[in-house]
């Protein structure tokens, strides 16, 4: 059988970010209890950023590193999102254009809340494994932006929504899949999936979300266990504690992952609280570092966690990473792959950490300006010209980096411009 | 386990997670959210109660209680099956 997996992967973690502790303070949330939720920073989308710009900004460095021939071998571009900008036309068409890819390429979009990135990833993996076009590559771009506004009216669906604001991020992860899995070699056939209908969180309106945090947490925990048990059924000799040197999770916020890991370790590994704490530090924390800085980027979050584990883990010998994906509504999956020291070296060349360090820090005042909807582009906007100077200083802070931003919407068509 | 036992379990878990509740006079009509339990705490309380009652059912089946009394009722009902 051929090998398959991630040839290259890059993260775009926003142009601007907010210190979440400052936000918690501003919203008068209990500081000590809030710290347990393990959130630090969140990327905040500017009005001239959308899932297209985030996706392109994540994918551009990957595409630029390819030869013309390699670039032309990208035969499928899948966008994975719950922040779509059109019911019909997929954002992959815009991303394809701005990346200048070969026209002999399949373009489409996938949706299943935060599971979308995994759905796209598995589709890419299976296309390569099928060998119907030997040597082809697939570009998967998981890209999402949170809408902060909570739907008015109806108490049921909007209770305890207080974590949604500090945890909701903006960004994208671009994943190049091929039969040269330099970064992450997939364990072929080692997949446990589990899904059913549940109304936990959703986006029934164009520009806001709704949901029930309690139901979502319980469903996430059920899926974490059931998806792993299915994986275990299909893969001989698997042990939750011993088989994976690192674990990555879909991470709405760190505290939720910590709870899920604790539940799994107590139930499946019969571990003591002290053992669980140590195991969390060793196996889970490396994958949480980027998530704590970007916030929840939905379909892309699991891969943000994977990139974090690859950049921060110790790969003195090839190590297996277990990945748990969950998307409300719901569908989930546990899968795995192997990372080597060479893979980590390659991955680190992309400098994800320094990209995050270089972002513009928003003041609370600037954040409030954005929150109040200044300059905001609503779903279905027909003609808009974006004010790129809405928060002076942001664009100046990305000088020297090639970035795509939305300049104008003309008769629904989005027109973007490169800045450097 | 009868309902009083289950109620006392919930009270002890709530106090364990939120130490400032020690000494609070819990009533069935109390809402965990009003007592300062966030959604992660509330899920943790449900999980600990499920373990104590050896309940092996999907956790989502325990969703929907509006206060501690209702949570006790649903846990009791599930533990009788």
Short mmCIF file of C-alpha atoms in Angstrom, two decimals:
data_model
loop_
_atom_site.label_atom_id
_atom_site.label_comp_id
_atom_site.label_asym_id
_atom_site.label_seq_id
_atom_site.Cartn_x
_atom_site.Cartn_y
_atom_site.Cartn_z
CA UNK A 1 0.00 0.00 0.00
CA UNK A 2 1.19 3.54 -0.70
CA UNK A 3 1.86 6.01 2.07
CA UNK A 4 -0.42 9.02 2.45
CA UNK A 5 -0.75 12.00 4.74
CA UNK A 6 0.24 15.61 5.18
CA UNK A 7 3.03 16.83 2.92
CA UNK A 8 2.84 20.37 4.33
CA UNK A 9 0.54 22.31 6.64
CA UNK A 10 0.28 26.00 7.51
CA UNK A 11 -1.76 28.06 9.93
CA UNK A 12 -3.15 31.57 9.61
CA UNK A 13 -4.04 32.69 13.12
CA UNK A 14 -5.47 36.13 12.38
CA UNK A 15 -4.13 39.60 11.69
CA UNK A 16 -5.28 40.99 15.05
CA UNK A 17 -5.88 39.41 18.44
CA UNK A 18 -7.33 40.19 21.81
CA UNK A 19 -6.00 39.27 25.24
CA UNK A 20 -8.84 37.13 26.58
CA UNK A 21 -8.10 37.83 30.25
CA UNK A 22 -8.67 41.49 29.50
CA UNK A 23 -11.98 40.60 27.93
CA UNK A 24 -12.98 38.44 30.92
CA UNK A 25 -12.15 41.35 33.17
CA UNK A 26 -14.16 43.71 30.99
CA UNK A 27 -17.16 41.34 31.07
CA UNK A 28 -16.70 40.90 34.85
CA UNK A 29 -16.23 37.14 34.70
CA UNK A 30 -14.74 35.47 37.79
CA UNK A 31 -10.99 35.67 37.07
CA UNK A 32 -9.86 32.57 38.96
CA UNK A 33 -12.61 30.35 37.61
CA UNK A 34 -11.98 31.79 34.16
CA UNK A 35 -8.31 30.81 34.33
CA UNK A 36 -9.36 27.15 34.60
CA UNK A 37 -10.78 27.41 31.11
CA UNK A 38 -7.24 27.75 29.75
CA UNK A 39 -7.90 30.51 27.24
CA UNK A 40 -5.26 33.17 26.56
CA UNK A 41 -5.73 35.02 23.30
CA UNK A 42 -8.18 34.98 20.44
CA UNK A 43 -7.84 36.12 16.87
CA UNK A 44 -10.45 38.70 15.92
CA UNK A 45 -11.53 38.98 12.31
CA UNK A 46 -11.37 42.48 10.89
CA UNK A 47 -14.20 43.60 8.60
CA UNK A 48 -11.94 43.13 5.59
CA UNK A 49 -11.11 39.55 6.58
CA UNK A 50 -13.38 36.68 5.64
CA UNK A 51 -12.99 32.90 5.20
CA UNK A 52 -11.45 33.51 1.78
CA UNK A 53 -8.69 35.83 3.02
CA UNK A 54 -7.92 33.59 6.00
CA UNK A 55 -7.79 30.52 3.76
CA UNK A 56 -5.59 32.14 1.14
CA UNK A 57 -3.29 33.61 3.78
CA UNK A 58 -2.84 30.13 5.27
CA UNK A 59 -2.30 28.37 1.93
CA UNK A 60 -0.10 30.91 0.11
CA UNK A 61 3.21 30.00 1.82
CA UNK A 62 2.59 26.32 1.06
CA UNK A 63 1.83 26.92 -2.59
CA UNK A 64 4.79 29.30 -2.93
CA UNK A 65 7.13 26.59 -1.70
CA UNK A 66 6.12 24.24 -4.54
CA UNK A 67 7.67 24.01 -8.01
CA UNK A 68 5.37 24.85 -10.95
CA UNK A 69 5.02 21.16 -11.69
CA UNK A 70 4.11 20.32 -8.11
CA UNK A 71 1.67 23.20 -7.98
CA UNK A 72 -0.02 21.93 -11.12
CA UNK A 73 -0.48 18.53 -9.53
CA UNK A 74 -3.04 19.93 -7.07
CA UNK A 75 -6.17 18.33 -8.53
CA UNK A 76 -8.62 18.99 -5.74
CA UNK A 77 -9.18 22.05 -3.56
CA UNK A 78 -11.64 21.42 -0.76
CA UNK A 79 -12.73 24.25 1.50
CA UNK A 80 -14.16 23.25 4.86
CA UNK A 81 -16.20 25.86 6.69
CA UNK A 82 -19.32 26.84 8.57
CA UNK A 83 -18.76 30.51 7.70
CA UNK A 84 -19.73 30.30 4.04
CA UNK A 85 -20.42 33.50 2.15
CA UNK A 86 -22.79 32.11 -0.49
CA UNK A 87 -25.22 29.19 -0.53
CA UNK A 88 -24.18 28.10 -4.00
CA UNK A 89 -20.73 29.33 -5.02
CA UNK A 90 -18.10 27.78 -2.82
CA UNK A 91 -15.24 29.82 -1.43
CA UNK A 92 -12.82 27.31 -2.94
CA UNK A 93 -13.36 29.12 -6.25
CA UNK A 94 -11.98 32.38 -4.85
CA UNK A 95 -9.15 30.59 -3.08
CA UNK A 96 -8.25 28.73 -6.27
CA UNK A 97 -8.10 32.04 -8.15
CA UNK A 98 -5.94 33.91 -5.66
CA UNK A 99 -3.53 30.99 -5.33
CA UNK A 100 -3.25 30.71 -9.11
CA UNK A 101 -3.85 26.96 -9.24
CA UNK A 102 -4.27 24.71 -12.25
CA UNK A 103 -7.77 24.75 -13.75
CA UNK A 104 -7.86 20.96 -13.99
CA UNK A 105 -8.83 20.86 -10.38
CA UNK A 106 -11.98 19.92 -8.45
CA UNK A 107 -13.34 22.83 -6.42
CA UNK A 108 -15.94 22.42 -3.71
CA UNK A 109 -16.85 23.06 -0.10
CA UNK A 110 -17.81 20.80 2.80
CA UNK A 111 -19.89 21.51 5.88
CA UNK A 112 -20.40 19.71 9.17
CA UNK A 113 -19.70 22.34 11.85
CA UNK A 114 -16.26 21.82 13.41
CA UNK A 115 -15.92 18.37 11.86
CA UNK A 116 -15.62 19.88 8.36
CA UNK A 117 -11.82 19.96 8.33
CA UNK A 118 -11.66 16.27 9.14
CA UNK A 119 -14.28 15.46 6.51
CA UNK A 120 -12.18 17.29 3.91
CA UNK A 121 -8.97 15.73 5.15
CA UNK A 122 -10.34 12.19 4.96
CA UNK A 123 -11.74 12.84 1.50
CA UNK A 124 -8.31 14.03 0.37
CA UNK A 125 -6.59 11.03 1.94
CA UNK A 126 -8.96 8.62 0.21
CA UNK A 127 -8.51 10.32 -3.17
CA UNK A 128 -4.75 9.82 -2.91
CA UNK A 129 -5.16 6.23 -1.71
CA UNK A 130 -7.48 5.43 -4.63
CA UNK A 131 -4.57 6.01 -7.06
CA UNK A 132 -6.97 7.15 -9.78
CA UNK A 133 -4.52 9.95 -10.54
CA UNK A 134 -1.05 8.91 -9.39
CA UNK A 135 1.12 11.78 -8.16
CA UNK A 136 -1.81 14.12 -7.59
CA UNK A 137 -2.08 16.33 -4.51
CA UNK A 138 -5.10 17.64 -2.64
CA UNK A 139 -5.25 21.03 -0.94
CA UNK A 140 -7.67 21.14 1.99
CA UNK A 141 -8.37 24.57 3.43
CA UNK A 142 -10.33 24.64 6.67
CA UNK A 143 -11.31 28.24 7.38
CA UNK A 144 -13.74 29.78 9.86
CA UNK A 145 -14.65 33.05 11.48
CA UNK A 146 -16.82 33.42 14.57
CA UNK A 147 -19.74 35.73 14.61
CA UNK A 148 -19.95 37.22 18.07
CA UNK A 149 -23.54 38.27 17.96
CA UNK A 150 -25.90 35.94 19.75
CA UNK A 151 -29.37 35.50 18.33
CA UNK A 152 -31.96 37.50 20.26
CA UNK A 153 -35.05 35.99 21.79
CA UNK A 154 -35.73 32.43 22.86
CA UNK A 155 -34.05 31.69 26.18
CA UNK A 156 -33.58 28.00 25.52
CA UNK A 157 -30.91 28.23 22.90
CA UNK A 158 -28.83 31.07 24.19
CA UNK A 159 -28.35 30.28 27.87
CA UNK A 160 -24.83 30.36 29.26
CA UNK A 161 -23.31 31.57 26.07
CA UNK A 162 -20.67 33.45 28.02
CA UNK A 163 -17.74 31.30 26.82
CA UNK A 164 -18.64 31.77 23.19
CA UNK A 165 -17.30 35.30 23.09
CA UNK A 166 -13.86 34.70 24.69
CA UNK A 167 -13.34 31.41 22.88
CA UNK A 168 -14.49 32.29 19.36
CA UNK A 169 -11.54 32.93 17.04
CA UNK A 170 -10.82 33.45 13.36
CA UNK A 171 -8.33 31.76 11.09
CA UNK A 172 -7.53 28.89 8.81
CA UNK A 173 -5.33 25.86 8.34
CA UNK A 174 -4.17 24.77 4.89
CA UNK A 175 -3.21 21.12 4.47
CA UNK A 176 -1.47 19.67 1.45
CA UNK A 177 -2.17 15.94 1.15
CA UNK A 178 -0.14 13.63 -1.03
CA UNK A 179 1.67 10.33 -1.15
CA UNK A 180 4.68 12.11 0.38
CA UNK A 181 3.56 12.53 4.00
CA UNK A 182 6.62 14.42 5.26
CA UNK A 183 4.72 15.97 8.17
CA UNK A 184 2.13 13.44 9.26
CA UNK A 185 1.82 9.91 7.90
CA UNK A 186 -1.76 8.70 8.23
CA UNK A 187 -2.45 5.31 9.80
CA UNK A 188 -4.52 4.03 6.90
CA UNK A 189 -7.83 2.49 7.92
CA UNK A 190 -7.36 3.45 11.55
CA UNK A 191 -10.51 5.57 11.91
CA UNK A 192 -13.36 5.44 14.37
CA UNK A 193 -16.33 7.62 13.46
CA UNK A 194 -19.52 8.33 15.38
CA UNK A 195 -22.40 10.67 14.60
CA UNK A 196 -26.08 11.22 15.27
CA UNK A 197 -28.64 14.03 15.18
CA UNK A 198 -28.47 16.45 18.10
CA UNK A 199 -29.28 20.19 18.32
CA UNK A 200 -26.33 21.36 20.40
CA UNK A 201 -24.82 24.32 18.58
CA UNK A 202 -25.66 25.57 15.13
CA UNK A 203 -25.75 28.57 12.82
CA UNK A 204 -29.37 28.82 11.76
CA UNK A 205 -28.99 32.50 10.88
CA UNK A 206 -26.57 34.12 8.46
CA UNK A 207 -24.53 36.16 10.94
CA UNK A 208 -24.91 34.60 14.37
CA UNK A 209 -24.84 31.32 16.18
CA UNK A 210 -27.12 29.65 18.68
CA UNK A 211 -26.76 26.67 20.89
CA UNK A 212 -26.72 25.09 24.28
CA UNK A 213 -23.30 24.82 25.89
CA UNK A 214 -24.35 22.05 28.30
CA UNK A 215 -25.75 19.79 25.60
CA UNK A 216 -22.73 20.44 23.40
CA UNK A 217 -20.33 19.45 26.16
CA UNK A 218 -22.18 16.24 26.93
CA UNK A 219 -22.38 15.34 23.26
CA UNK A 220 -18.66 16.08 22.80
CA UNK A 221 -17.84 13.74 25.71
CA UNK A 222 -20.09 10.98 24.39
CA UNK A 223 -18.44 11.24 20.98
CA UNK A 224 -14.92 11.37 22.40
CA UNK A 225 -15.53 8.01 24.01
CA UNK A 226 -17.59 6.36 21.26
CA UNK A 227 -15.30 7.41 18.39
CA UNK A 228 -12.28 6.06 20.27
CA UNK A 229 -14.04 2.80 21.13
CA UNK A 230 -14.85 2.33 17.44
CA UNK A 231 -11.19 3.04 16.54
CA UNK A 232 -10.14 0.49 19.15
CA UNK A 233 -12.49 -2.08 17.64
CA UNK A 234 -10.82 -1.66 14.25
CA UNK A 235 -7.18 -1.47 15.28
CA UNK A 236 -5.61 -4.41 17.11
CA UNK A 237 -3.96 -3.88 20.50
CA UNK A 238 -4.82 -0.20 20.98
CA UNK A 239 -4.55 1.35 24.42
CA UNK A 240 -5.66 4.96 25.12
CA UNK A 241 -2.69 5.65 27.37
CA UNK A 242 0.10 3.70 25.66
CA UNK A 243 -0.58 3.79 21.91
CA UNK A 244 -0.36 7.57 21.34
CA UNK A 245 2.55 9.73 22.46
CA UNK A 246 0.43 12.84 21.85
CA UNK A 247 -3.28 13.53 21.72
CA UNK A 248 -4.85 16.38 19.80
CA UNK A 249 -8.46 17.47 20.14
CA UNK A 250 -10.98 19.72 18.56
CA UNK A 251 -10.50 22.56 21.05
CA UNK A 252 -13.40 24.98 21.52
CA UNK A 253 -11.44 26.09 24.61
CA UNK A 254 -8.80 24.36 26.71
CA UNK A 255 -10.98 23.69 29.73
CA UNK A 256 -13.32 21.57 27.66
CA UNK A 257 -10.47 19.43 26.37
CA UNK A 258 -9.08 19.07 29.86
CA UNK A 259 -12.45 17.77 31.02
CA UNK A 260 -12.70 15.33 28.11
CA UNK A 261 -9.17 14.03 28.65
CA UNK A 262 -9.86 13.60 32.37
CA UNK A 263 -13.06 11.67 31.68
CA UNK A 264 -11.35 9.42 29.12
CA UNK A 265 -8.35 8.71 31.36
CA UNK A 266 -10.55 7.97 34.36
CA UNK A 267 -12.86 5.69 32.44
CA UNK A 268 -10.58 3.95 29.95
CA UNK A 269 -7.21 4.01 31.71
CA UNK A 270 -8.45 3.98 35.35
CA UNK A 271 -5.84 6.67 36.06
CA UNK A 272 -5.58 8.61 39.33
CA UNK A 273 -6.02 12.41 39.40
CA UNK A 274 -2.25 12.94 39.71
CA UNK A 275 -1.55 10.61 36.78
CA UNK A 276 -4.19 12.36 34.70
CA UNK A 277 -2.67 15.78 35.41
CA UNK A 278 0.80 14.57 34.41
CA UNK A 279 -0.54 12.85 31.30
CA UNK A 280 -2.38 16.03 30.30
CA UNK A 281 0.82 18.04 30.61
CA UNK A 282 2.84 15.49 28.64
CA UNK A 283 0.49 14.37 25.89
CA UNK A 284 -2.17 17.07 25.49
CA UNK A 285 -0.57 20.44 26.30
CA UNK A 286 1.78 20.53 23.26
CA UNK A 287 -1.32 20.46 21.03
CA UNK A 288 -3.07 23.18 22.96
CA UNK A 289 -0.53 25.99 22.71
CA UNK A 290 -1.68 27.43 19.35
CA UNK A 291 -5.33 26.86 20.22
CA UNK A 292 -4.86 29.05 23.29
CA UNK A 293 -3.60 31.84 21.09
CA UNK A 294 -6.08 31.73 18.22
CA UNK A 295 -9.33 30.59 19.84
CA UNK A 296 -11.84 28.28 18.27
CA UNK A 297 -11.55 28.28 14.48
CA UNK A 298 -14.14 25.54 14.16
CA UNK A 299 -13.47 23.34 11.14
CA UNK A 300 -9.76 24.16 11.34
CA UNK A 301 -9.28 23.77 15.10
CA UNK A 302 -8.26 20.13 15.20
CA UNK A 303 -5.53 20.81 12.62
CA UNK A 304 -4.43 23.89 14.56
CA UNK A 305 -3.99 21.54 17.51
CA UNK A 306 -2.12 19.04 15.33
CA UNK A 307 0.23 21.77 14.05
CA UNK A 308 0.82 22.81 17.65
CA UNK A 309 1.64 19.26 18.76
CA UNK A 310 4.04 18.82 15.83
CA UNK A 311 5.81 22.13 16.56
CA UNK A 312 5.98 21.61 20.35
CA UNK A 313 6.36 17.86 20.79
CA UNK A 314 9.62 15.94 21.22
CA UNK A 315 10.19 13.64 18.29
CA UNK A 316 13.43 11.90 19.25
CA UNK A 317 11.85 8.83 17.63
CA UNK A 318 8.79 8.63 15.35
CA UNK A 319 5.71 9.22 17.46
CA UNK A 320 2.04 8.51 16.98
CA UNK A 321 -0.51 11.28 17.46
CA UNK A 322 -4.15 10.51 18.19
CA UNK A 323 -6.62 13.06 16.80
CA UNK A 324 -10.18 13.61 17.96
CA UNK A 325 -12.52 15.67 15.81
CA UNK A 326 -16.01 16.79 16.81
CA UNK A 327 -18.55 18.89 14.95
CA UNK A 328 -21.87 19.85 16.51
CA UNK A 329 -24.98 18.44 15.09
CA UNK A 330 -23.09 16.01 15.15
CA UNK A 331 -20.27 13.95 13.67
CA UNK A 332 -16.98 12.92 15.24
CA UNK A 333 -13.90 10.88 14.47
CA UNK A 334 -10.77 9.52 16.12
CA UNK A 335 -7.84 8.87 13.78
CA UNK A 336 -4.07 8.82 14.03
CA UNK A 337 -0.76 9.26 12.26
CA UNK A 338 2.99 9.30 12.79
CA UNK A 339 5.35 12.28 13.02
CA UNK A 340 9.14 12.18 12.75
CA UNK A 341 11.95 14.58 13.75
CA UNK A 342 12.49 15.47 10.07
CA UNK A 343 8.79 16.24 9.77
CA UNK A 344 8.95 18.56 12.74
CA UNK A 345 11.98 20.37 11.26
CA UNK A 346 10.10 20.93 8.00
CA UNK A 347 6.97 22.07 9.78
CA UNK A 348 8.89 24.55 11.94
CA UNK A 349 10.32 26.26 8.86
CA UNK A 350 6.90 27.83 8.31
CA UNK A 351 7.31 29.84 11.51
CA UNK A 352 3.74 29.58 12.80
CA UNK A 353 4.76 30.74 16.24
CA UNK A 354 6.40 33.91 14.98
CA UNK A 355 3.37 34.61 12.77
CA UNK A 356 1.24 34.53 15.93
CA UNK A 357 3.73 36.69 17.81
CA UNK A 358 3.63 39.33 15.07
CA UNK A 359 -0.13 39.91 15.18
CA UNK A 360 -1.60 43.28 16.12
CA UNK A 361 -2.92 43.44 19.67
CA UNK A 362 -6.34 45.10 19.85
CA UNK A 363 -7.22 47.37 22.75
CA UNK A 364 -10.60 46.80 24.40
CA UNK A 365 -11.76 50.03 22.82
CA UNK A 366 -10.77 48.85 19.33
CA UNK A 367 -12.39 45.48 20.00
CA UNK A 368 -15.62 47.15 21.06
CA UNK A 369 -15.61 49.18 17.87
CA UNK A 370 -15.52 45.93 15.90
CA UNK A 371 -18.09 44.27 18.15
CA UNK A 372 -20.59 47.05 17.64
CA UNK A 373 -20.51 46.10 14.01
CA UNK A 374 -18.55 49.02 12.63
CA UNK A 375 -17.69 48.34 9.05
CA UNK A 376 -19.06 44.85 9.31
CA UNK A 377 -20.01 42.99 6.13
CA UNK A 378 -23.24 41.10 6.56
CA UNK A 379 -24.16 37.92 4.75
CA UNK A 380 -25.69 38.79 1.41
CA UNK A 381 -24.01 42.20 1.13
CA UNK A 382 -24.34 43.34 -2.47
CA UNK A 383 -22.17 46.42 -2.81
CA UNK A 384 -19.66 47.43 -0.14
CA UNK A 385 -16.34 49.17 -0.12
CA UNK A 386 -14.24 48.21 2.90
CA UNK A 387 -12.57 50.75 5.13
CA UNK A 388 -9.09 49.33 5.46
CA UNK A 389 -8.15 52.09 7.89
CA UNK A 390 -10.95 51.31 10.37
CA UNK A 391 -8.34 50.46 12.97
CA UNK A 392 -5.30 52.46 12.05
CA UNK A 393 -2.07 50.62 12.58
CA UNK A 394 -3.29 47.12 11.78
CA UNK A 395 -2.17 47.06 8.17
CA UNK A 396 1.06 48.82 9.02
CA UNK A 397 1.78 45.99 11.47
CA UNK A 398 1.78 43.43 8.65
CA UNK A 399 4.20 45.32 6.44
CA UNK A 400 6.61 42.95 4.74
CA UNK A 401 4.18 40.03 4.80
CA UNK A 402 2.17 39.22 1.72
CA UNK A 403 -1.47 39.22 2.79
CA UNK A 404 -4.80 39.13 1.02
CA UNK A 405 -7.68 41.34 2.24
CA UNK A 406 -11.18 42.08 1.02
CA UNK A 407 -11.34 45.44 -0.67
CA UNK A 408 -14.77 45.59 -2.22
CA UNK A 409 -17.96 43.70 -2.92
CA UNK A 410 -19.41 44.64 -6.29
CA UNK A 411 -22.74 43.08 -7.25
CA UNK A 412 -22.08 40.29 -4.75
CA UNK A 413 -18.68 39.53 -6.26
CA UNK A 414 -15.87 39.78 -3.74
CA UNK A 415 -12.75 41.55 -4.87
CA UNK A 416 -9.58 41.08 -2.89
CA UNK A 417 -6.21 42.78 -2.97
CA UNK A 418 -2.71 41.71 -2.00
CA UNK A 419 -0.91 43.90 0.53
CA UNK A 420 2.71 43.62 1.47
CA UNK B 1 -29.77 4.80 45.83
CA UNK B 2 -32.74 6.98 46.75
CA UNK B 3 -33.33 10.58 45.73
CA UNK B 4 -31.92 12.01 48.96
CA UNK B 5 -28.66 10.17 48.40
CA UNK B 6 -28.46 11.46 44.84
CA UNK B 7 -29.24 15.00 46.01
CA UNK B 8 -26.42 14.78 48.57
CA UNK B 9 -24.05 13.49 45.90
CA UNK B 10 -24.80 16.49 43.68
CA UNK B 11 -24.30 18.83 46.62
CA UNK B 12 -20.94 17.29 47.48
CA UNK B 13 -19.73 17.48 43.86
CA UNK B 14 -20.85 21.11 43.57
CA UNK B 15 -18.93 21.98 46.75
CA UNK B 16 -15.88 20.07 45.52
CA UNK B 17 -15.80 22.08 42.28
CA UNK B 18 -16.83 25.41 43.81
CA UNK B 19 -15.40 25.53 47.34
CA UNK B 20 -17.20 28.76 48.22
CA UNK B 21 -20.48 26.78 48.22
CA UNK B 22 -19.39 24.97 51.39
CA UNK B 23 -22.05 25.81 53.97
CA UNK B 24 -24.65 26.86 51.40
CA UNK B 25 -28.13 25.55 52.20
CA UNK B 26 -28.92 23.68 48.99
CA UNK B 27 -32.55 23.43 47.86
CA UNK B 28 -33.97 21.36 44.98
CA UNK B 29 -34.97 24.55 43.23
CA UNK B 30 -31.37 25.84 43.14
CA UNK B 31 -29.90 26.20 39.68
CA UNK B 32 -26.25 25.14 39.36
CA UNK B 33 -25.62 28.04 37.00
CA UNK B 34 -26.88 30.55 39.59
CA UNK B 35 -24.55 28.99 42.17
CA UNK B 36 -21.56 29.78 39.97
CA UNK B 37 -21.14 26.45 38.16
CA UNK B 38 -20.15 27.02 34.54
CA UNK B 39 -20.98 24.58 31.74
CA UNK B 40 -17.75 22.62 32.28
CA UNK B 41 -18.55 22.29 36.01
CA UNK B 42 -22.10 21.19 35.24
CA UNK B 43 -20.91 18.48 32.85
CA UNK B 44 -18.37 17.34 35.45
CA UNK B 45 -21.10 17.06 38.11
CA UNK B 46 -23.22 14.93 35.75
CA UNK B 47 -20.25 12.70 34.91
CA UNK B 48 -19.31 12.15 38.55
CA UNK B 49 -22.93 11.30 39.43
CA UNK B 50 -23.11 8.86 36.50
CA UNK B 51 -19.98 7.12 37.73
CA UNK B 52 -21.29 6.91 41.30
CA UNK B 53 -24.57 5.42 40.03
CA UNK B 54 -22.78 3.14 37.50
CA UNK B 55 -24.95 4.59 34.74
CA UNK B 56 -23.81 3.48 31.30
CA UNK B 57 -25.98 5.57 29.02
CA UNK B 58 -25.22 8.41 26.59
CA UNK B 59 -24.51 11.52 28.64
CA UNK B 60 -26.80 13.58 26.44
CA UNK B 61 -29.76 11.66 27.94
CA UNK B 62 -29.16 13.56 31.16
CA UNK B 63 -29.50 16.93 29.47
CA UNK B 64 -32.43 19.21 30.13
CA UNK B 65 -32.73 19.51 33.91
CA UNK B 66 -33.48 23.08 34.95
CA UNK B 67 -32.42 22.81 38.57
CA UNK B 68 -30.80 20.41 41.03
CA UNK B 69 -34.13 18.77 41.89
CA UNK B 70 -34.83 17.99 38.24
CA UNK B 71 -31.30 16.63 37.80
CA UNK B 72 -31.86 14.35 40.79
CA UNK B 73 -35.15 13.17 39.26
CA UNK B 74 -33.62 12.30 35.90
CA UNK B 75 -30.63 10.56 37.49
CA UNK B 76 -32.97 8.58 39.76
CA UNK B 77 -35.21 7.62 36.85
CA UNK B 78 -32.26 6.42 34.73
CA UNK B 79 -30.75 4.50 37.64
CA UNK B 80 -33.98 2.53 38.07
CA UNK B 81 -33.84 1.08 34.53
#
